Amino acid sequence: MVGYKGDVFLICTFGNAEPLVFKLDLKRGAWEKKENIGSLTSFVSISSCESRTYVHEGMLRNSIYFPKLCDNENRCVTYSFDEGRYYPREHNVNWGKQRSSENIWIEPPENAMELI
């Protein structure tokens, strides 16, 4: 579950199937199924979730980033609603291998390098 500017989204994943997205209609108190997340980029794990409209160059909007590294690669698994697929397509990830405590999203301060 993730919030952005007063909206609440529920993102459900099932193995390698397309993620399901629901938006809470606060007036009716009901969940509405959505086909995408629009201009948002969501960073989703069991322990934490973040959503934003601004992302770094090279990152995909209308996408979900998962904190799972692919084999020996240095990138996360991503699902793009625009393309209707995961990146990389053949990601060979054992989704249950990592403990949930290892999967957390944080936004470092802009001056992070000065703090090291």
Tab-separated table of N, CA and C in Angstrom:
chain	number	residue	atom	x	y	z
A	1	MET	N	0.848	-1.163	0.000
A	1	MET	CA	0.000	0.000	0.000
A	1	MET	C	0.899	1.233	0.000
A	2	VAL	N	0.532	2.208	-0.813
A	2	VAL	CA	1.338	3.415	-0.917
A	2	VAL	C	0.420	4.621	-1.100
A	3	GLY	N	0.809	5.739	-0.531
A	3	GLY	CA	0.028	6.955	-0.670
A	3	GLY	C	0.793	8.001	-1.449
A	4	TYR	N	0.045	8.845	-2.139
A	4	TYR	CA	0.655	9.970	-2.844
A	4	TYR	C	-0.351	11.108	-2.912
A	5	LYS	N	-0.019	12.228	-2.280
A	5	LYS	CA	-0.847	13.438	-2.274
A	5	LYS	C	-2.314	13.150	-1.967
A	6	GLY	N	-2.552	12.374	-0.927
A	6	GLY	CA	-3.908	12.090	-0.483
A	6	GLY	C	-4.562	10.884	-1.126
A	7	ASP	N	-3.977	10.346	-2.187
A	7	ASP	CA	-4.511	9.132	-2.816
A	7	ASP	C	-3.834	7.913	-2.199
A	8	VAL	N	-4.595	6.826	-2.078
A	8	VAL	CA	-4.069	5.585	-1.524
A	8	VAL	C	-4.178	4.506	-2.594
A	9	PHE	N	-3.054	3.835	-2.857
A	9	PHE	CA	-3.003	2.767	-3.855
A	9	PHE	C	-2.632	1.461	-3.174
A	10	LEU	N	-3.204	0.378	-3.659
A	10	LEU	CA	-2.849	-0.967	-3.228
A	10	LEU	C	-2.264	-1.673	-4.438
A	11	ILE	N	-1.051	-2.176	-4.310
A	11	ILE	CA	-0.379	-2.854	-5.411
A	11	ILE	C	-0.174	-4.305	-5.015
A	12	CYS	N	-0.727	-5.217	-5.809
A	12	CYS	CA	-0.643	-6.652	-5.530
A	12	CYS	C	0.205	-7.329	-6.595
A	13	THR	N	1.116	-8.188	-6.166
A	13	THR	CA	1.947	-8.924	-7.108
A	13	THR	C	1.763	-10.414	-6.888
A	14	PHE	N	1.864	-11.163	-7.972
A	14	PHE	CA	1.710	-12.610	-7.958
A	14	PHE	C	2.769	-13.211	-8.868
A	15	GLY	N	3.931	-13.551	-8.321
A	15	GLY	CA	4.995	-14.131	-9.133
A	15	GLY	C	5.382	-13.202	-10.271
A	16	ASN	N	5.363	-13.715	-11.497
A	16	ASN	CA	5.734	-12.908	-12.666
A	16	ASN	C	4.525	-12.361	-13.417
A	17	ALA	N	3.328	-12.456	-12.830
A	17	ALA	CA	2.128	-11.930	-13.474
A	17	ALA	C	2.111	-10.401	-13.377
A	18	GLU	N	1.324	-9.768	-14.227
A	18	GLU	CA	1.185	-8.313	-14.197
A	18	GLU	C	0.670	-7.871	-12.826
A	19	PRO	N	1.308	-6.879	-12.207
A	19	PRO	CA	0.817	-6.391	-10.911
A	19	PRO	C	-0.599	-5.819	-11.038
A	20	LEU	N	-1.389	-6.004	-10.010
A	20	LEU	CA	-2.729	-5.415	-9.952
A	20	LEU	C	-2.656	-4.150	-9.112
A	21	VAL	N	-3.339	-3.092	-9.571
A	21	VAL	CA	-3.335	-1.818	-8.869
A	21	VAL	C	-4.771	-1.404	-8.578
A	22	PHE	N	-5.000	-1.009	-7.336
A	22	PHE	CA	-6.303	-0.509	-6.911
A	22	PHE	C	-6.101	0.842	-6.251
A	23	LYS	N	-7.050	1.761	-6.473
A	23	LYS	CA	-7.019	3.080	-5.858
A	23	LYS	C	-8.239	3.194	-4.950
A	24	LEU	N	-8.030	3.683	-3.746
A	24	LEU	CA	-9.117	3.818	-2.792
A	24	LEU	C	-9.952	5.051	-3.112
A	25	ASP	N	-11.244	4.839	-3.344
A	25	ASP	CA	-12.191	5.946	-3.511
A	25	ASP	C	-12.642	6.323	-2.104
A	26	LEU	N	-12.112	7.417	-1.594
A	26	LEU	CA	-12.374	7.804	-0.211
A	26	LEU	C	-13.834	8.157	0.057
A	27	LYS	N	-14.518	8.689	-0.942
A	27	LYS	CA	-15.920	9.065	-0.759
A	27	LYS	C	-16.815	7.839	-0.619
A	28	ARG	N	-16.568	6.836	-1.449
A	28	ARG	CA	-17.384	5.616	-1.415
A	28	ARG	C	-16.831	4.565	-0.459
A	29	GLY	N	-15.552	4.709	-0.076
A	29	GLY	CA	-14.921	3.710	0.786
A	29	GLY	C	-14.746	2.384	0.074
A	30	ALA	N	-14.435	2.452	-1.230
A	30	ALA	CA	-14.298	1.238	-2.042
A	30	ALA	C	-13.039	1.324	-2.893
A	31	TRP	N	-12.479	0.153	-3.216
A	31	TRP	CA	-11.300	0.084	-4.071
A	31	TRP	C	-11.713	0.025	-5.524
A	32	GLU	N	-11.045	0.809	-6.382
A	32	GLU	CA	-11.276	0.804	-7.834
A	32	GLU	C	-10.059	0.212	-8.516
A	33	LYS	N	-10.262	-0.753	-9.407
A	33	LYS	CA	-9.147	-1.333	-10.153
A	33	LYS	C	-8.660	-0.312	-11.175
A	34	LYS	N	-7.339	-0.144	-11.262
A	34	LYS	CA	-6.724	0.779	-12.207
A	34	LYS	C	-5.887	-0.021	-13.196
A	35	GLU	N	-5.771	0.496	-14.417
A	35	GLU	CA	-4.969	-0.184	-15.441
A	35	GLU	C	-3.505	0.218	-15.385
A	36	ASN	N	-3.208	1.345	-14.705
A	36	ASN	CA	-1.828	1.812	-14.594
A	36	ASN	C	-1.743	2.775	-13.422
A	37	ILE	N	-0.554	3.332	-13.218
A	37	ILE	CA	-0.384	4.298	-12.126
A	37	ILE	C	-0.068	5.698	-12.652
A	38	GLY	N	-0.356	5.921	-13.933
A	38	GLY	CA	-0.222	7.244	-14.537
A	38	GLY	C	1.199	7.768	-14.512
A	39	SER	N	1.385	8.981	-14.043
A	39	SER	CA	2.706	9.601	-14.056
A	39	SER	C	3.556	9.198	-12.852
A	40	LEU	N	3.031	8.339	-11.997
A	40	LEU	CA	3.777	7.920	-10.810
A	40	LEU	C	4.829	6.867	-11.134
A	41	THR	N	5.841	6.847	-10.328
A	41	THR	CA	6.795	5.747	-10.269
A	41	THR	C	6.742	5.263	-8.829
A	42	SER	N	6.499	3.971	-8.641
A	42	SER	CA	6.405	3.414	-7.294
A	42	SER	C	7.574	2.485	-7.022
A	43	PHE	N	8.057	2.559	-5.797
A	43	PHE	CA	9.134	1.705	-5.319
A	43	PHE	C	8.519	0.867	-4.205
A	44	VAL	N	8.378	-0.434	-4.449
A	44	VAL	CA	7.547	-1.278	-3.600
A	44	VAL	C	8.346	-2.428	-3.002
A	45	SER	N	8.183	-2.641	-1.710
A	45	SER	CA	8.709	-3.822	-1.040
A	45	SER	C	7.749	-4.178	0.089
A	46	ILE	N	8.024	-5.270	0.769
A	46	ILE	CA	7.175	-5.674	1.886
A	46	ILE	C	7.275	-4.673	3.022
A	47	SER	N	8.477	-4.117	3.231
A	47	SER	CA	8.729	-3.246	4.377
A	47	SER	C	8.422	-1.782	4.148
A	48	SER	N	8.503	-1.324	2.897
A	48	SER	CA	8.291	0.101	2.641
A	48	SER	C	7.878	0.327	1.200
A	49	CYS	N	7.189	1.432	0.985
A	49	CYS	CA	6.759	1.825	-0.363
A	49	CYS	C	6.914	3.333	-0.499
A	50	GLU	N	7.305	3.749	-1.679
A	50	GLU	CA	7.441	5.170	-2.004
A	50	GLU	C	6.836	5.391	-3.382
A	51	SER	N	6.194	6.520	-3.578
A	51	SER	CA	5.712	6.913	-4.909
A	51	SER	C	6.049	8.363	-5.138
A	52	ARG	N	6.390	8.675	-6.389
A	52	ARG	CA	6.686	10.063	-6.729
A	52	ARG	C	6.491	10.282	-8.222
A	53	THR	N	6.380	11.549	-8.591
A	53	THR	CA	6.253	11.882	-10.006
A	53	THR	C	7.585	12.305	-10.585
A	54	TYR	N	8.532	12.677	-9.750
A	54	TYR	CA	9.860	13.039	-10.259
A	54	TYR	C	10.779	11.833	-10.053
A	55	VAL	N	11.495	11.486	-11.093
A	55	VAL	CA	12.454	10.389	-11.005
A	55	VAL	C	13.725	10.790	-11.745
A	56	HIS	N	14.785	10.088	-11.457
A	56	HIS	CA	16.064	10.378	-12.103
A	56	HIS	C	16.019	9.990	-13.575
A	57	GLU	N	16.850	10.645	-14.363
A	57	GLU	CA	16.949	10.341	-15.788
A	57	GLU	C	17.232	8.849	-15.981
A	58	GLY	N	16.538	8.250	-16.931
A	58	GLY	CA	16.713	6.833	-17.212
A	58	GLY	C	15.740	5.940	-16.463
A	59	MET	N	15.023	6.487	-15.485
A	59	MET	CA	14.026	5.698	-14.755
A	59	MET	C	12.682	5.825	-15.465
A	60	LEU	N	11.875	4.795	-15.345
A	60	LEU	CA	10.597	4.735	-16.037
A	60	LEU	C	9.462	5.283	-15.179
A	61	ARG	N	8.589	6.094	-15.782
A	61	ARG	CA	7.347	6.508	-15.119
A	61	ARG	C	6.285	5.470	-15.417
A	62	ASN	N	5.178	5.524	-14.680
A	62	ASN	CA	4.097	4.557	-14.831
A	62	ASN	C	4.662	3.141	-14.666
A	63	SER	N	5.563	3.021	-13.687
A	63	SER	CA	6.270	1.764	-13.461
A	63	SER	C	6.404	1.479	-11.975
A	64	ILE	N	6.675	0.210	-11.676
A	64	ILE	CA	6.922	-0.224	-10.307
A	64	ILE	C	8.327	-0.812	-10.249
A	65	TYR	N	9.111	-0.351	-9.289
A	65	TYR	CA	10.443	-0.891	-9.050
A	65	TYR	C	10.386	-1.807	-7.829
A	66	PHE	N	10.969	-2.986	-7.965
A	66	PHE	CA	11.027	-3.964	-6.884
A	66	PHE	C	12.479	-4.104	-6.425
A	67	PRO	N	12.720	-4.280	-5.124
A	67	PRO	CA	14.096	-4.360	-4.624
A	67	PRO	C	14.696	-5.752	-4.775
A	68	LYS	N	14.625	-6.298	-5.959
A	68	LYS	CA	15.198	-7.617	-6.225
A	68	LYS	C	16.248	-7.461	-7.306
A	69	LEU	N	17.457	-7.871	-7.018
A	69	LEU	CA	18.512	-7.794	-8.015
A	69	LEU	C	18.456	-9.027	-8.898
A	70	CYS	N	18.762	-8.856	-10.162
A	70	CYS	CA	18.728	-9.933	-11.144
A	70	CYS	C	20.068	-10.634	-11.203
A	71	ASP	N	20.073	-11.913	-10.896
A	71	ASP	CA	21.292	-12.718	-10.964
A	71	ASP	C	22.460	-11.913	-10.395
A	72	ASN	N	23.468	-11.642	-11.185
A	72	ASN	CA	24.620	-10.867	-10.727
A	72	ASN	C	24.594	-9.443	-11.261
A	73	GLU	N	23.438	-9.003	-11.737
A	73	GLU	CA	23.343	-7.663	-12.301
A	73	GLU	C	23.142	-6.639	-11.190
A	74	ASN	N	23.425	-5.410	-11.492
A	74	ASN	CA	23.315	-4.325	-10.541
A	74	ASN	C	22.088	-3.468	-10.825
A	75	ARG	N	20.943	-4.077	-11.080
A	75	ARG	CA	19.724	-3.301	-11.323
A	75	ARG	C	18.532	-4.039	-10.734
A	76	CYS	N	17.496	-3.293	-10.468
A	76	CYS	CA	16.293	-3.859	-9.875
A	76	CYS	C	15.356	-4.376	-10.958
A	77	VAL	N	14.461	-5.237	-10.550
A	77	VAL	CA	13.386	-5.676	-11.439
A	77	VAL	C	12.359	-4.551	-11.483
A	78	THR	N	11.877	-4.239	-12.679
A	78	THR	CA	10.912	-3.160	-12.885
A	78	THR	C	9.752	-3.683	-13.712
A	79	TYR	N	8.529	-3.236	-13.392
A	79	TYR	CA	7.380	-3.535	-14.247
A	79	TYR	C	6.910	-2.221	-14.849
A	80	SER	N	6.809	-2.170	-16.183
A	80	SER	CA	6.338	-0.988	-16.899
A	80	SER	C	4.904	-1.230	-17.364
A	81	PHE	N	3.975	-0.389	-16.908
A	81	PHE	CA	2.594	-0.497	-17.379
A	81	PHE	C	2.480	-0.048	-18.835
A	82	ASP	N	3.323	0.898	-19.263
A	82	ASP	CA	3.290	1.343	-20.657
A	82	ASP	C	3.659	0.208	-21.611
A	83	GLU	N	4.660	-0.574	-21.243
A	83	GLU	CA	5.122	-1.685	-22.085
A	83	GLU	C	4.403	-2.995	-21.762
A	84	GLY	N	3.772	-3.065	-20.590
A	84	GLY	CA	3.074	-4.278	-20.191
A	84	GLY	C	4.013	-5.444	-19.935
A	85	ARG	N	5.205	-5.141	-19.370
A	85	ARG	CA	6.166	-6.220	-19.123
A	85	ARG	C	7.181	-5.833	-18.056
A	86	TYR	N	7.876	-6.870	-17.585
A	86	TYR	CA	8.961	-6.676	-16.633
A	86	TYR	C	10.257	-6.360	-17.368
A	87	TYR	N	11.135	-5.633	-16.692
A	87	TYR	CA	12.496	-5.395	-17.156
A	87	TYR	C	13.438	-5.934	-16.096
A	88	PRO	N	14.437	-6.686	-16.394
A	88	PRO	CA	14.587	-7.333	-17.688
A	88	PRO	C	13.520	-8.401	-17.867
A	89	ARG	N	13.223	-8.713	-19.116
A	89	ARG	CA	12.151	-9.666	-19.426
A	89	ARG	C	12.421	-11.016	-18.779
A	90	GLU	N	13.628	-11.507	-18.921
A	90	GLU	CA	14.039	-12.775	-18.312
A	90	GLU	C	14.849	-12.454	-17.068
A	91	HIS	N	14.167	-12.245	-15.937
A	91	HIS	CA	14.894	-11.798	-14.762
A	91	HIS	C	15.317	-12.905	-13.810
A	92	ASN	N	14.800	-14.110	-13.942
A	92	ASN	CA	15.253	-15.247	-13.138
A	92	ASN	C	15.448	-14.905	-11.668
A	93	VAL	N	14.450	-14.329	-11.064
A	93	VAL	CA	14.543	-13.946	-9.658
A	93	VAL	C	13.774	-14.945	-8.817
A	94	ASN	N	14.386	-15.383	-7.732
A	94	ASN	CA	13.688	-16.193	-6.746
A	94	ASN	C	13.041	-15.204	-5.780
A	95	TRP	N	11.762	-14.926	-5.973
A	95	TRP	CA	11.084	-13.873	-5.216
A	95	TRP	C	11.060	-14.138	-3.715
A	96	GLY	N	11.193	-15.390	-3.292
A	96	GLY	CA	11.136	-15.688	-1.868
A	96	GLY	C	12.488	-15.833	-1.215
A	97	LYS	N	13.569	-15.622	-1.929
A	97	LYS	CA	14.911	-15.886	-1.424
A	97	LYS	C	15.380	-14.863	-0.393
A	98	GLN	N	15.077	-13.587	-0.576
A	98	GLN	CA	15.544	-12.567	0.348
A	98	GLN	C	14.551	-12.379	1.482
A	99	ARG	N	15.094	-12.081	2.680
A	99	ARG	CA	14.227	-11.770	3.814
A	99	ARG	C	13.640	-10.375	3.618
A	100	SER	N	12.434	-10.175	4.144
A	100	SER	CA	11.788	-8.872	3.958
A	100	SER	C	12.575	-7.753	4.611
A	101	SER	N	13.362	-8.057	5.641
A	101	SER	CA	14.146	-7.016	6.300
A	101	SER	C	15.263	-6.496	5.401
A	102	GLU	N	15.590	-7.229	4.324
A	102	GLU	CA	16.625	-6.785	3.401
A	102	GLU	C	16.058	-5.872	2.316
A	103	ASN	N	14.757	-5.731	2.241
A	103	ASN	CA	14.103	-4.991	1.167
A	103	ASN	C	13.442	-3.737	1.713
A	104	ILE	N	14.124	-2.616	1.559
A	104	ILE	CA	13.553	-1.362	2.041
A	104	ILE	C	13.971	-0.234	1.099
A	105	TRP	N	13.059	0.679	0.855
A	105	TRP	CA	13.343	1.843	0.007
A	105	TRP	C	13.493	3.056	0.910
A	106	ILE	N	14.529	3.824	0.663
A	106	ILE	CA	14.703	5.104	1.357
A	106	ILE	C	15.148	6.132	0.345
A	107	GLU	N	14.908	7.379	0.654
A	107	GLU	CA	15.411	8.455	-0.197
A	107	GLU	C	16.532	9.148	0.563
A	108	PRO	N	17.777	9.020	0.063
A	108	PRO	CA	18.886	9.651	0.774
A	108	PRO	C	18.813	11.166	0.655
A	109	PRO	N	19.398	11.863	1.617
A	109	PRO	CA	19.430	13.325	1.511
A	109	PRO	C	20.269	13.752	0.310
A	110	GLU	N	19.955	14.929	-0.228
A	110	GLU	CA	20.668	15.413	-1.408
A	110	GLU	C	22.169	15.548	-1.173
A	111	ASN	N	22.567	15.829	0.056
A	111	ASN	CA	23.988	16.009	0.353
A	111	ASN	C	24.597	14.720	0.937
A	112	ALA	N	24.108	13.558	0.557
A	112	ALA	CA	24.548	12.289	1.138
A	112	ALA	C	26.052	12.090	1.021
A	113	MET	N	26.645	12.469	-0.090
A	113	MET	CA	28.071	12.268	-0.283
A	113	MET	C	28.889	13.118	0.684
A	114	GLU	N	28.350	14.242	1.119
A	114	GLU	CA	29.057	15.088	2.074
A	114	GLU	C	29.063	14.482	3.467
A	115	LEU	N	28.128	13.575	3.720
A	115	LEU	CA	27.992	12.980	5.055
A	115	LEU	C	28.888	11.766	5.244
A	116	ILE	N	29.501	11.295	4.166
A	116	ILE	CA	30.336	10.085	4.244
A	116	ILE	C	31.741	10.449	4.660
